[in-house]
Amino acid sequence: TMRWNVTMHAMRTVKKYGSLDDYLLKVRTKWLGERAMFVRTKLQDELRKRDEEREATAQLKWKRTGLEKISDKVVAVTPKYKSRLNQIRGS
């Protein structure tokens, strides 16, 4: 829990952005104080970690289903498509 003294203008601005997290991530860094920048960096680290975990989980999911993701297309890895898949990958 953190206590901050904020003005009514700041509260309206945070409400406009939707949440404190959104405000801290979207606002220019020159407008943030030292404590807000600290919270912003912690938030960015957490979001980065979540994205990495989500990406790792997605890769495992693709392997289990026997599907490959090529750019925006999903292709079933069957013998028919295996040679084409290798050509696209450059193998």
CSV table of C-alpha atoms in Angstrom, one decimal:
chain,number,residue,atom,x,y,z
A,1,THR,CA,0.0,0.0,0.0
A,2,MET,CA,1.3,3.4,-1.0
A,3,ARG,CA,0.0,6.8,0.1
A,4,TRP,CA,0.3,9.7,-2.3
A,5,ASN,CA,-0.9,13.2,-2.0
A,6,VAL,CA,-2.4,14.1,-5.3
A,7,THR,CA,-4.4,17.0,-6.5
A,8,MET,CA,-8.0,16.8,-7.9
A,9,HIS,CA,-6.6,17.5,-11.4
A,10,ALA,CA,-4.3,14.5,-11.1
A,11,MET,CA,-7.2,12.3,-9.9
A,12,ARG,CA,-9.3,13.3,-12.9
A,13,THR,CA,-6.4,12.7,-15.2
A,14,VAL,CA,-5.9,9.2,-13.8
A,15,LYS,CA,-9.6,8.5,-14.2
A,16,LYS,CA,-9.5,9.7,-17.8
A,17,TYR,CA,-6.8,7.1,-18.5
A,18,GLY,CA,-8.9,4.4,-16.8
A,19,SER,CA,-6.6,3.3,-14.0
A,20,LEU,CA,-3.4,4.3,-12.2
A,21,ASP,CA,-1.5,1.5,-14.1
A,22,ASP,CA,-2.7,2.8,-17.5
A,23,TYR,CA,-1.8,6.4,-16.5
A,24,LEU,CA,1.7,5.5,-15.4
A,25,LEU,CA,2.4,3.5,-18.6
A,26,LYS,CA,0.9,6.0,-21.1
A,27,VAL,CA,1.9,9.4,-19.7
A,28,ARG,CA,5.2,11.1,-20.6
A,29,THR,CA,8.0,10.3,-18.2
A,30,LYS,CA,8.9,14.0,-17.7
A,31,TRP,CA,5.6,14.5,-16.0
A,32,LEU,CA,6.2,11.7,-13.4
A,33,GLY,CA,7.9,12.1,-10.2
A,34,GLU,CA,10.6,9.9,-8.7
A,35,ARG,CA,8.2,7.6,-6.9
A,36,ALA,CA,5.9,7.3,-9.9
A,37,MET,CA,8.9,6.4,-12.1
A,38,PHE,CA,9.8,3.7,-9.6
A,39,VAL,CA,6.3,2.2,-9.7
A,40,ARG,CA,6.3,2.5,-13.5
A,41,THR,CA,9.5,0.5,-13.9
A,42,LYS,CA,8.2,-2.1,-11.6
A,43,LEU,CA,5.0,-2.3,-13.6
A,44,GLN,CA,6.9,-2.6,-16.9
A,45,ASP,CA,9.0,-5.4,-15.4
A,46,GLU,CA,5.9,-7.3,-14.3
A,47,LEU,CA,4.3,-6.9,-17.7
A,48,ARG,CA,7.4,-8.0,-19.5
A,49,LYS,CA,7.6,-11.1,-17.3
A,50,ARG,CA,4.0,-11.9,-18.0
A,51,ASP,CA,4.5,-11.5,-21.7
A,52,GLU,CA,7.5,-13.9,-21.6
A,53,GLU,CA,5.5,-16.5,-19.6
A,54,ARG,CA,2.6,-16.2,-22.0
A,55,GLU,CA,4.8,-16.6,-25.0
A,56,ALA,CA,6.5,-19.7,-23.5
A,57,THR,CA,3.1,-21.2,-22.7
A,58,ALA,CA,1.9,-20.5,-26.2
A,59,GLN,CA,4.9,-22.1,-27.8
A,60,LEU,CA,4.3,-25.3,-25.7
A,61,LYS,CA,0.7,-25.2,-26.7
A,62,TRP,CA,1.6,-25.1,-30.4
A,63,LYS,CA,3.9,-28.0,-30.0
A,64,ARG,CA,1.3,-30.2,-28.2
A,65,THR,CA,-1.3,-29.6,-30.8
A,66,GLY,CA,0.9,-30.3,-33.8
A,67,LEU,CA,0.4,-26.9,-35.3
A,68,GLU,CA,3.0,-24.4,-36.4
A,69,LYS,CA,2.5,-20.7,-36.5
A,70,ILE,CA,4.0,-19.1,-39.6
A,71,SER,CA,3.6,-15.3,-39.4
A,72,ASP,CA,-0.2,-14.9,-39.0
A,73,LYS,CA,-1.2,-18.2,-40.4
A,74,VAL,CA,-1.6,-21.5,-38.5
A,75,VAL,CA,-0.6,-24.6,-40.5
A,76,ALA,CA,-1.2,-28.2,-39.4
A,77,VAL,CA,2.1,-30.1,-39.6
A,78,THR,CA,1.3,-33.1,-41.7
A,79,PRO,CA,3.5,-34.8,-44.2
A,80,LYS,CA,1.8,-32.9,-47.0
A,81,TYR,CA,2.8,-29.5,-45.5
A,82,LYS,CA,6.1,-30.6,-43.9
A,83,SER,CA,8.2,-30.0,-47.0
A,84,ARG,CA,6.5,-26.6,-47.6
A,85,LEU,CA,7.1,-25.7,-44.0
A,86,ASN,CA,10.8,-26.5,-44.3
A,87,GLN,CA,11.0,-24.4,-47.5
A,88,ILE,CA,9.5,-21.4,-45.7
A,89,ARG,CA,11.8,-21.8,-42.7
A,90,GLY,CA,14.8,-22.0,-45.0
A,91,SER,CA,15.9,-25.4,-43.7
